[in-house]
CSV table of C-alpha atoms and ligand atoms in Angstrom, one decimal:
chain,number,residue,atom,x,y,z
A,66,MET,CA,81.5,229.7,64.0
A,67,LEU,CA,79.2,232.4,65.5
A,68,ARG,CA,76.0,231.1,63.8
A,69,HIS,CA,73.2,230.8,66.4
A,70,LYS,CA,75.6,231.8,69.2
A,71,HIS,CA,74.1,234.0,72.0
A,72,ILE,CA,76.2,237.1,72.3
A,73,VAL,CA,75.7,239.7,75.0
A,74,LEU,CA,77.3,242.9,73.8
A,75,ALA,CA,78.2,245.2,76.7
A,76,VAL,CA,78.8,248.8,75.6
A,77,THR,CA,80.5,251.3,78.0
A,78,GLY,CA,80.9,255.0,77.7
A,79,GLY,CA,83.8,255.9,75.4
A,80,ILE,CA,83.8,257.5,72.0
A,81,ALA,CA,84.4,254.1,70.4
A,82,ALA,CA,80.9,253.2,71.6
A,83,TYR,CA,79.6,254.4,68.2
A,84,LYS,CA,81.4,251.4,66.6
A,85,ALA,CA,79.1,249.1,68.6
A,86,ALA,CA,76.5,249.6,65.9
A,87,SER,CA,78.8,248.1,63.3
A,88,LEU,CA,79.8,245.3,65.7
A,89,VAL,CA,76.1,244.4,66.2
A,90,ARG,CA,75.6,244.3,62.4
A,91,LEU,CA,78.6,242.0,62.0
A,92,PHE,CA,77.5,239.6,64.7
A,93,VAL,CA,74.0,239.5,63.2
A,94,LYS,CA,75.5,238.9,59.7
A,95,GLU,CA,77.5,236.0,61.2
A,96,GLY,CA,74.2,234.4,62.3
A,97,ALA,CA,74.5,235.2,66.0
A,98,GLU,CA,71.7,236.3,68.3
A,99,VAL,CA,72.7,239.6,70.0
A,100,ARG,CA,71.4,241.3,73.1
A,101,VAL,CA,72.9,244.7,73.9
A,102,ILE,CA,73.4,246.0,77.4
A,103,MET,CA,75.0,249.4,78.0
A,104,THR,CA,76.0,251.8,80.8
A,105,LYS,CA,74.3,255.2,81.2
A,106,SER,CA,77.4,257.0,80.0
A,107,ALA,CA,77.5,254.8,76.8
A,108,GLU,CA,74.2,256.4,75.9
A,109,ASP,CA,76.0,259.7,75.5
A,110,PHE,CA,77.8,258.2,72.5
A,111,VAL,CA,75.3,255.9,70.9
A,112,THR,CA,71.6,255.5,71.4
A,113,ALA,CA,69.9,252.5,72.8
A,114,LYS,CA,67.4,252.8,69.9
A,115,THR,CA,70.1,252.4,67.3
A,116,LEU,CA,71.5,249.3,68.9
A,117,GLY,CA,68.0,247.9,69.6
A,118,VAL,CA,66.9,248.2,66.0
A,119,LEU,CA,70.2,246.5,64.8
A,120,SER,CA,70.0,243.7,67.3
A,121,LYS,CA,66.2,243.4,67.0
A,122,HIS,CA,65.9,243.4,70.8
A,123,GLU,CA,65.3,246.0,73.4
A,124,VAL,CA,68.6,247.3,74.8
A,125,VAL,CA,69.1,246.9,78.6
A,126,THR,CA,70.5,250.0,80.2
A,127,GLY,CA,69.7,249.6,83.8
A,128,PHE,CA,68.5,247.2,86.5
A,129,PHE,CA,64.9,248.3,85.8
A,130,ASP,CA,63.2,248.9,82.4
A,131,ALA,CA,60.8,251.7,81.5
A,132,GLY,CA,57.9,249.7,83.1
A,133,ASP,CA,59.9,249.3,86.3
A,134,ASN,CA,60.4,245.6,85.7
A,135,TRP,CA,63.6,244.2,87.0
A,136,ASN,CA,66.1,243.3,84.2
A,137,ASN,CA,67.6,240.1,85.3
A,138,HIS,CA,71.3,240.2,84.7
A,139,VAL,CA,71.6,236.6,85.9
A,140,HIS,CA,69.3,235.4,83.1
A,141,LEU,CA,71.2,237.4,80.6
A,142,ALA,CA,74.5,236.0,81.7
A,143,GLU,CA,73.1,232.5,81.7
A,144,TRP,CA,71.7,233.0,78.2
A,145,ALA,CA,75.1,234.2,76.8
A,146,ASP,CA,77.5,231.9,75.0
A,147,MET,CA,79.8,234.8,75.3
A,148,ILE,CA,79.9,238.3,76.6
A,149,VAL,CA,81.7,240.9,74.5
A,150,VAL,CA,82.6,244.2,76.2
A,151,ALA,CA,83.3,246.8,73.5
A,152,PRO,CA,84.4,249.3,74.2
A,153,LEU,CA,85.8,248.7,77.6
A,154,THR,CA,86.6,252.0,79.2
A,155,ALA,CA,89.4,252.5,81.9
A,156,ASN,CA,86.6,253.1,84.4
A,157,THR,CA,84.7,249.9,83.8
A,158,MET,CA,87.9,248.0,83.5
A,159,ALA,CA,88.9,249.2,87.0
A,160,LYS,CA,85.4,248.2,88.3
A,161,PHE,CA,85.7,244.7,86.7
A,162,ALA,CA,89.1,244.3,88.2
A,163,ASN,CA,87.8,245.1,91.7
A,164,GLY,CA,84.4,243.4,91.6
A,165,LEU,CA,82.3,246.6,91.7
A,166,CYS,CA,78.7,246.2,90.7
A,167,ASP,CA,76.9,249.5,90.3
A,168,ASN,CA,75.4,249.0,86.8
A,169,ILE,CA,74.0,246.3,84.5
A,170,VAL,CA,77.3,245.7,82.7
A,171,CYS,CA,79.2,245.1,85.9
A,172,ALA,CA,76.4,242.9,87.2
A,173,CYS,CA,76.5,240.8,84.0
A,174,TYR,CA,80.3,240.6,84.2
A,175,LEU,CA,80.2,239.2,87.7
A,176,SER,CA,77.4,236.8,86.8
A,177,ALA,CA,79.2,235.5,83.6
A,178,ARG,CA,79.3,231.8,83.1
A,179,SER,CA,80.6,232.1,79.6
A,180,VAL,CA,83.8,233.4,78.1
A,181,VAL,CA,84.1,237.2,78.3
A,182,PHE,CA,85.9,239.1,75.6
A,183,ALA,CA,86.8,242.7,76.3
A,184,ALA,CA,88.1,245.3,73.8
A,185,PRO,CA,89.7,248.2,75.8
A,186,ALA,CA,89.5,251.7,74.4
A,187,MET,CA,91.1,254.8,75.9
A,188,ASP,CA,93.6,257.5,75.3
A,189,LEU,CA,97.3,256.6,74.8
A,190,ASP,CA,98.5,257.7,78.3
A,191,MET,CA,95.6,256.0,80.0
A,192,TYR,CA,96.3,252.8,78.1
A,193,ARG,CA,100.0,252.9,79.2
A,194,HIS,CA,99.3,253.8,82.8
A,195,PRO,CA,100.6,251.2,85.3
A,196,THR,CA,97.1,250.9,86.8
A,197,THR,CA,95.6,250.0,83.4
A,198,ILE,CA,98.4,247.5,82.8
A,199,GLU,CA,97.8,246.0,86.2
A,200,ASN,CA,94.0,245.9,85.7
A,201,ILE,CA,94.4,244.2,82.3
A,202,ALA,CA,96.6,241.6,83.9
A,203,LYS,CA,94.0,241.1,86.7
A,204,LEU,CA,91.2,240.6,84.1
A,205,GLU,CA,93.3,238.1,82.2
A,206,LYS,CA,94.0,236.3,85.4
A,207,GLN,CA,90.2,236.1,86.0
A,208,GLY,CA,89.9,234.5,82.5
A,209,THR,CA,88.7,237.5,80.5
A,210,VAL,CA,90.1,237.5,77.0
A,211,ILE,CA,91.5,240.9,76.1
A,212,ILE,CA,91.2,242.0,72.5
A,213,PRO,CA,94.2,244.2,72.2
A,214,ALA,CA,93.7,247.9,71.5
A,215,GLU,CA,95.1,249.1,68.1
A,216,ARG,CA,97.4,251.9,67.2
A,217,GLY,CA,96.2,254.9,65.3
A,218,GLU,CA,94.7,258.3,65.6
A,219,LEU,CA,92.8,258.8,68.9
A,220,ALA,CA,89.8,261.0,69.6
A,221,SER,CA,92.0,263.2,71.7
A,222,GLY,CA,94.1,264.1,68.7
A,223,LEU,CA,97.0,262.0,69.9
A,224,SER,CA,98.2,259.1,67.9
A,225,GLY,CA,99.3,255.7,69.3
A,226,GLU,CA,98.0,252.6,71.0
A,227,GLY,CA,94.6,252.7,72.7
A,228,ARG,CA,92.0,252.7,69.9
A,229,MET,CA,89.4,250.0,70.2
A,230,ALA,CA,90.1,247.2,67.8
A,231,GLU,CA,88.0,247.7,64.6
A,232,PRO,CA,84.7,245.8,64.7
A,233,GLU,CA,85.9,243.5,61.8
A,234,HIS,CA,89.0,242.7,63.8
A,235,ILE,CA,87.0,242.0,67.0
A,236,VAL,CA,84.9,239.4,65.1
A,237,GLU,CA,88.0,237.8,63.5
A,238,PHE,CA,89.7,237.7,66.9
A,239,ILE,CA,86.7,236.0,68.6
A,240,LYS,CA,86.4,233.4,65.8
A,241,ALA,CA,90.1,232.6,65.9
A,242,HIS,CA,90.0,232.3,69.7
A,243,LEU,CA,87.0,230.0,69.6
A,244,SER,CA,88.6,227.6,67.1
A,245,LYS,CA,92.1,227.7,68.7
A,246,GLY,CA,93.6,224.3,69.4
A,247,LEU,CA,90.9,222.4,67.6
A,248,PRO,CA,92.4,219.9,65.1
A,249,LEU,CA,90.1,220.8,62.2
A,250,SER,CA,89.8,224.6,62.8
A,251,GLY,CA,89.9,226.4,59.5
A,252,LYS,CA,88.7,223.4,57.5
A,253,ARG,CA,85.4,223.1,55.7
A,254,VAL,CA,83.5,219.8,55.7
A,255,LEU,CA,80.6,218.7,53.6
A,256,VAL,CA,78.4,215.9,55.1
A,257,ASN,CA,75.3,214.4,53.4
A,258,ALA,CA,72.8,212.4,55.3
A,259,GLY,CA,69.3,210.8,55.4
A,260,PRO,CA,67.2,209.2,52.7
A,261,THR,CA,66.0,210.7,49.5
A,262,TYR,CA,62.4,210.7,48.3
A,263,GLU,CA,61.7,210.2,44.6
A,264,ALA,CA,58.3,211.4,43.6
A,265,ILE,CA,55.8,209.1,41.8
A,266,ASP,CA,53.0,211.6,41.8
A,267,PRO,CA,52.1,214.6,43.9
A,268,VAL,CA,51.4,212.5,47.0
A,269,ARG,CA,53.6,209.4,46.7
A,270,PHE,CA,57.3,208.7,46.6
A,271,ILE,CA,59.9,206.0,46.7
A,272,GLY,CA,62.0,206.3,49.8
A,273,ASN,CA,64.1,204.2,52.2
A,274,ARG,CA,64.4,203.6,55.9
A,275,SER,CA,67.5,205.8,56.5
A,276,SER,CA,67.0,208.0,59.6
A,277,GLY,CA,69.9,210.3,59.0
A,278,LYS,CA,71.2,209.6,62.5
A,279,MET,CA,74.7,208.6,61.4
A,280,GLY,CA,75.2,211.7,59.1
A,281,VAL,CA,73.9,214.1,61.7
A,282,ALA,CA,76.2,212.6,64.3
A,283,LEU,CA,79.1,213.1,61.8
A,284,ALA,CA,78.2,216.7,61.2
A,285,ASP,CA,78.3,217.3,65.0
A,286,ALA,CA,81.6,215.4,65.4
A,287,PHE,CA,83.3,217.4,62.7
A,288,ALA,CA,81.9,220.6,64.1
A,289,GLU,CA,83.2,219.6,67.6
A,290,ALA,CA,86.6,219.1,66.0
A,291,GLY,CA,86.5,222.8,64.9
A,292,ALA,CA,85.5,222.4,61.3
A,293,GLU,CA,83.0,224.6,59.4
A,294,VAL,CA,80.3,222.0,58.5
A,295,TYR,CA,77.7,222.0,55.7
A,296,LEU,CA,75.1,219.3,56.2
A,297,VAL,CA,73.0,218.4,53.2
A,298,LEU,CA,70.1,216.5,54.7
A,299,GLY,CA,67.4,214.5,53.1
A,300,PRO,CA,63.9,214.1,54.7
A,301,SER,CA,64.8,213.3,58.3
A,302,ASN,CA,63.6,214.1,61.8
A,303,CYS,CA,67.1,214.4,63.1
A,304,SER,CA,69.0,217.7,63.4
A,305,PRO,CA,72.5,218.5,64.6
A,306,LEU,CA,73.1,219.6,68.2
A,307,HIS,CA,76.1,221.7,67.3
A,308,LYS,CA,74.8,225.2,66.6
A,309,SER,CA,77.5,226.0,64.0
A,310,VAL,CA,76.4,223.3,61.5
A,311,SER,CA,74.8,224.9,58.5
A,312,VAL,CA,71.9,222.7,57.3
A,313,GLN,CA,70.5,222.5,53.8
A,314,HIS,CA,67.3,220.4,53.5
A,315,VAL,CA,66.8,218.5,50.2
A,316,GLU,CA,64.4,215.9,49.0
A,317,SER,CA,65.4,214.0,45.9
A,318,ALA,CA,68.7,212.4,44.6
A,319,GLN,CA,68.9,215.2,42.1
A,320,ASP,CA,68.5,217.9,44.8
A,321,MET,CA,71.2,216.0,46.8
A,322,LEU,CA,73.5,216.0,43.8
A,323,GLU,CA,73.0,219.7,43.1
A,324,ALA,CA,73.5,220.8,46.7
A,325,CYS,CA,76.6,218.6,47.2
A,326,THR,CA,78.3,219.6,43.9
A,327,ALA,CA,77.7,223.3,44.8
A,328,HIS,CA,79.6,222.9,48.1
A,329,PHE,CA,82.3,220.5,46.9
A,330,SER,CA,84.8,222.8,45.4
A,331,ARG,CA,85.0,224.9,48.6
A,332,VAL,CA,85.4,222.1,51.1
A,333,ASP,CA,88.5,220.2,52.3
A,334,ILE,CA,86.7,217.0,53.4
A,335,ALA,CA,83.4,215.5,52.1
A,336,VAL,CA,81.7,212.6,53.9
A,337,LEU,CA,78.8,211.1,52.0
A,338,SER,CA,76.6,209.0,54.3
A,339,ALA,CA,73.2,209.6,52.7
A,340,ALA,CA,71.2,206.7,51.5
A,341,VAL,CA,70.6,208.2,48.1
A,342,ALA,CA,68.0,206.4,45.9
A,343,ASP,CA,69.6,204.4,43.1
A,344,TYR,CA,66.5,204.6,40.9
A,345,LYS,CA,63.6,207.0,40.4
A,346,PRO,CA,60.4,206.9,38.4
A,347,LYS,CA,61.0,207.7,34.7
A,348,THR,CA,58.1,210.1,34.8
A,349,VAL,CA,56.3,211.8,37.6
A,350,ALA,CA,52.5,211.9,37.3
A,351,GLY,CA,51.1,215.4,37.4
A,352,GLN,CA,48.0,214.3,39.3
A,353,LYS,CA,47.5,211.6,41.9
A,354,ILE,CA,47.4,208.2,40.2
A,355,LYS,CA,44.0,206.6,40.6
A,356,LYS,CA,43.7,202.9,41.4
A,357,LYS,CA,42.0,201.8,38.1
A,358,ASP,CA,43.8,198.6,37.3
A,359,SER,CA,44.8,195.6,39.4
A,360,THR,CA,48.5,196.1,38.7
A,361,LEU,CA,50.6,199.2,38.2
A,362,ASN,CA,54.0,199.2,36.5
A,363,LEU,CA,56.4,201.9,37.3
A,364,GLU,CA,59.4,202.3,35.0
A,365,LEU,CA,62.5,203.3,37.0
A,366,ILE,CA,65.6,205.0,35.7
A,367,LYS,CA,69.0,205.4,37.5
A,368,THR,CA,69.6,208.5,39.5
A,369,ALA,CA,73.0,210.2,39.5
A,370,ASP,CA,75.5,208.7,41.9
A,371,VAL,CA,76.4,211.7,44.0
A,372,LEU,CA,79.6,210.2,45.5
A,373,LYS,CA,80.9,209.0,42.2
A,374,THR,CA,80.3,212.4,40.6
A,375,LEU,CA,82.3,214.1,43.3
A,376,GLY,CA,85.0,211.4,43.0
A,377,GLU,CA,85.3,212.3,39.3
A,378,THR,CA,85.9,216.0,40.0
A,379,LYS,CA,87.9,215.5,43.2
A,380,LYS,CA,91.1,217.7,43.5
A,381,HIS,CA,92.5,218.5,47.0
A,382,GLN,CA,89.5,217.1,48.9
A,383,VAL,CA,89.5,214.1,51.2
A,384,LEU,CA,86.5,212.1,49.9
A,385,ILE,CA,84.8,209.6,52.2
A,386,GLY,CA,81.9,207.3,51.3
A,387,PHE,CA,79.9,204.6,53.1
A,388,ALA,CA,79.1,201.1,51.9
A,389,LEU,CA,76.0,199.4,53.2
A,390,GLU,CA,76.2,195.7,52.3
A,391,THR,CA,74.3,192.5,53.2
A,392,GLU,CA,77.2,190.2,52.3
A,393,ASN,CA,81.0,190.3,51.5
A,394,VAL,CA,81.1,193.6,53.3
A,395,GLU,CA,84.9,194.3,53.0
A,396,GLU,CA,85.2,193.1,49.5
A,397,TYR,CA,82.3,195.2,48.1
A,398,ALA,CA,83.5,198.2,50.1
A,399,ARG,CA,87.0,198.0,48.6
A,400,GLU,CA,85.4,197.9,45.1
A,401,LYS,CA,83.4,201.0,45.9
A,402,LEU,CA,86.5,202.7,47.3
A,403,LYS,CA,88.2,202.2,44.0
A,404,SER,CA,85.4,202.7,41.5
A,405,LYS,CA,84.2,205.9,43.2
A,406,ASN,CA,87.8,207.3,43.6
A,407,LEU,CA,87.5,207.6,47.4
A,408,ASP,CA,90.2,208.3,50.0
A,409,MET,CA,88.3,206.3,52.6
A,410,ILE,CA,85.2,204.1,53.0
A,411,VAL,CA,83.1,203.2,56.0
A,412,ALA,CA,81.8,199.8,55.5
A,413,ASN,CA,78.8,198.4,57.5
A,414,SER,CA,76.4,195.5,57.3
A,415,ALA,CA,72.7,196.0,56.9
A,416,THR,CA,71.8,192.7,58.5
A,417,GLU,CA,73.9,192.4,61.6
A,418,ALA,CA,72.1,192.8,65.0
A,419,GLY,CA,72.4,196.4,66.3
A,420,THR,CA,73.4,197.8,63.0
A,421,GLY,CA,71.8,199.6,60.0
A,422,PHE,CA,68.9,202.0,59.6
A,423,GLY,CA,66.9,203.4,62.5
A,424,VAL,CA,69.0,202.0,65.4
A,425,ASP,CA,71.3,204.1,67.5
A,426,THR,CA,74.3,201.8,67.2
A,427,ASN,CA,76.5,200.4,64.3
A,428,ARG,CA,79.6,198.3,63.7
A,429,VAL,CA,81.9,199.7,61.1
A,430,THR,CA,85.2,199.0,59.4
A,431,ILE,CA,87.1,201.9,57.9
A,432,ILE,CA,89.3,201.2,54.9
A,433,ASP,CA,91.5,203.9,53.3
A,434,LYS,CA,93.0,203.9,49.8
A,435,HIS,CA,96.4,203.0,51.2
A,436,ASN,CA,94.9,199.8,52.6
A,437,ASN,CA,94.9,200.9,56.2
A,438,LEU,CA,92.0,199.1,57.9
A,439,TYR,CA,90.4,200.0,61.2
A,440,LYS,CA,87.8,197.6,62.7
A,441,PHE,CA,85.5,198.9,65.4
A,442,GLU,CA,83.2,197.2,68.0
A,443,LEU,CA,79.4,197.8,68.1
A,444,LYS,CA,79.2,201.5,69.2
A,445,THR,CA,76.7,204.4,69.3
A,446,LYS,CA,76.6,206.4,66.1
A,447,GLN,CA,78.0,209.4,68.0
A,448,GLU,CA,81.1,207.3,69.0
A,449,ILE,CA,81.5,206.0,65.5
A,450,ALA,CA,81.3,209.6,64.1
A,451,ARG,CA,84.2,210.5,66.4
A,452,ASP,CA,86.1,207.5,65.2
A,453,ILE,CA,85.6,208.6,61.6
A,454,VAL,CA,86.8,212.1,62.5
A,455,LYS,CA,89.9,210.5,64.1
A,456,ALA,CA,90.6,208.2,61.1
A,457,THR,CA,90.2,211.3,58.8
A,458,LEU,CA,92.8,213.2,60.8
A,459,ASP,CA,95.2,210.2,60.7
A,460,TYR,CA,94.7,210.0,57.0
A,461,MET,CA,95.4,213.7,56.5
A,462,MET,CA,98.5,213.5,58.7
A,463,HIS,CA,100.0,210.3,57.3
A,464,GLY,CA,99.3,210.9,53.7
A,465,GLU,CA,100.4,208.1,51.5
A,466,LYS,CA,101.6,205.9,54.3
A,467,ASN,CA,100.2,202.4,54.9
A,468,MET,CA,100.1,202.2,58.7
A,469,ASN,CA,100.1,198.4,58.6
A,470,ASP,CA,103.4,198.4,56.6
A,471,PRO,CA,106.4,198.3,59.0
A,472,ALA,CA,108.6,199.9,56.3
B,676,CTP,N1,75.7,207.0,46.8
B,676,CTP,C1,75.5,208.2,46.2
B,676,CTP,N2,74.6,208.3,45.2
B,676,CTP,C2,73.8,207.3,44.9
B,676,CTP,C3,74.1,206.0,45.5
B,676,CTP,C4,75.0,205.9,46.5
B,676,CTP,O1,76.2,209.2,46.5
B,676,CTP,N3,72.9,207.4,43.9
B,676,CTP,C5,76.8,206.9,47.9
B,676,CTP,C6,76.3,206.7,49.3
B,676,CTP,O2,76.0,207.9,49.9
B,676,CTP,C7,77.4,205.9,49.9
B,676,CTP,C8,78.0,205.2,48.7
B,676,CTP,O3,77.6,205.8,47.5
B,676,CTP,O4,78.4,206.8,50.4
B,676,CTP,C9,77.7,203.7,48.6
B,676,CTP,O5,76.3,203.6,48.7
B,676,CTP,P1,75.7,202.1,48.7
B,676,CTP,O6,74.2,202.2,48.8
B,676,CTP,O7,76.4,201.2,49.7
B,676,CTP,O8,76.1,201.5,47.3
B,676,CTP,P2,75.7,201.9,45.8
B,676,CTP,O9,76.8,202.7,45.2
B,676,CTP,O10,74.4,202.5,45.7
B,676,CTP,O11,75.8,200.5,45.1
B,676,CTP,P3,74.9,199.1,45.4
B,676,CTP,O12,73.5,199.7,45.8
B,676,CTP,O13,74.9,198.4,44.2
B,676,CTP,O14,75.6,198.4,46.6
């Protein structure tokens, strides 16, 4: 969920500032890009050097850097997918609540276009003070998401509420907040896409015309719906737009099989849209084959059927396949649905105008194993991907039910 996300971590001057180091490490571990900004008083508790090394970027501590160049808080705020203020002291909280702007953290806060998370940290009595309560309410009204302080031993020696949430809890809180309300949040989805290349010799291969567009659109649509998506992608020029999609590049049918089986036991849904080669050369020449003779015979052997293999080991997963046909589309699709032990199949024709490989549109029919059938008009592959997500959600919600059966 945080992979490739741009996070501005704003550190203000409280004892909990030392935990900012762990927070940076956790964000980086999640795959996020982190830029740290801090107030002058935060530097009394943690050094800019430490946070700079951990975030791999120079920390911004003022409006001007050492070379007297202006640090543009507007650019930082624009760059951010989220701003996380941790710890948020009572002083900075009061400044935020009243629009004060005398340091880089306040300037970024006022320039924020993204969601702002703030983790207050202060002593028990300060946390309970009516002004603090009022300021927290003000920040929430402005759209800032408050990560509640935790109970425990405080630096003052007192014990109670006011401790900054632990870095692990801050990360979990942010992830839960980002996925809230999305229908597939907490679900893992495997998608495969693109063609496969089966080597003939070191320079030649047998491939097909699949562009990978449909599968990449599917990966994006499932990610949009809140799922954690793993995309196993054959040789393709397409890449997902959604930053959270985790992409594994593969080349051959065998690579595709290994990558997909490795993910399968951990996912809730698997959608196999790749145009996997059905045959591959029996032997791969070690050196480039020279054109000695007027004919060349290649002996081909069957590749593993990735979808069928997953169908044989399927337990809790919803397994969705594609069927690309040139005739009897529905009939052949139903046969594949059954023989590969699928929950749902997306059938499409390779010969109809505006459909098939390379183009941006397609016309599909979705059939599930309870005989529900959804026919769609010619649409863009992105729209079809969203229809497939919707049909998957319907299938997961209605279980065994045949939606066409009035009983
Ligand atoms: N598939 C697969 N591994 C293969 C061949 C196909 O996983 N070696 C999957 C495709 O990703 C698709 C489904 O099986 O989801 C159907 O693919 P399709 O090419 O339509 O049919 P095939 O099973 O290959 O059968 P045929 O070529 O005889 O129509």
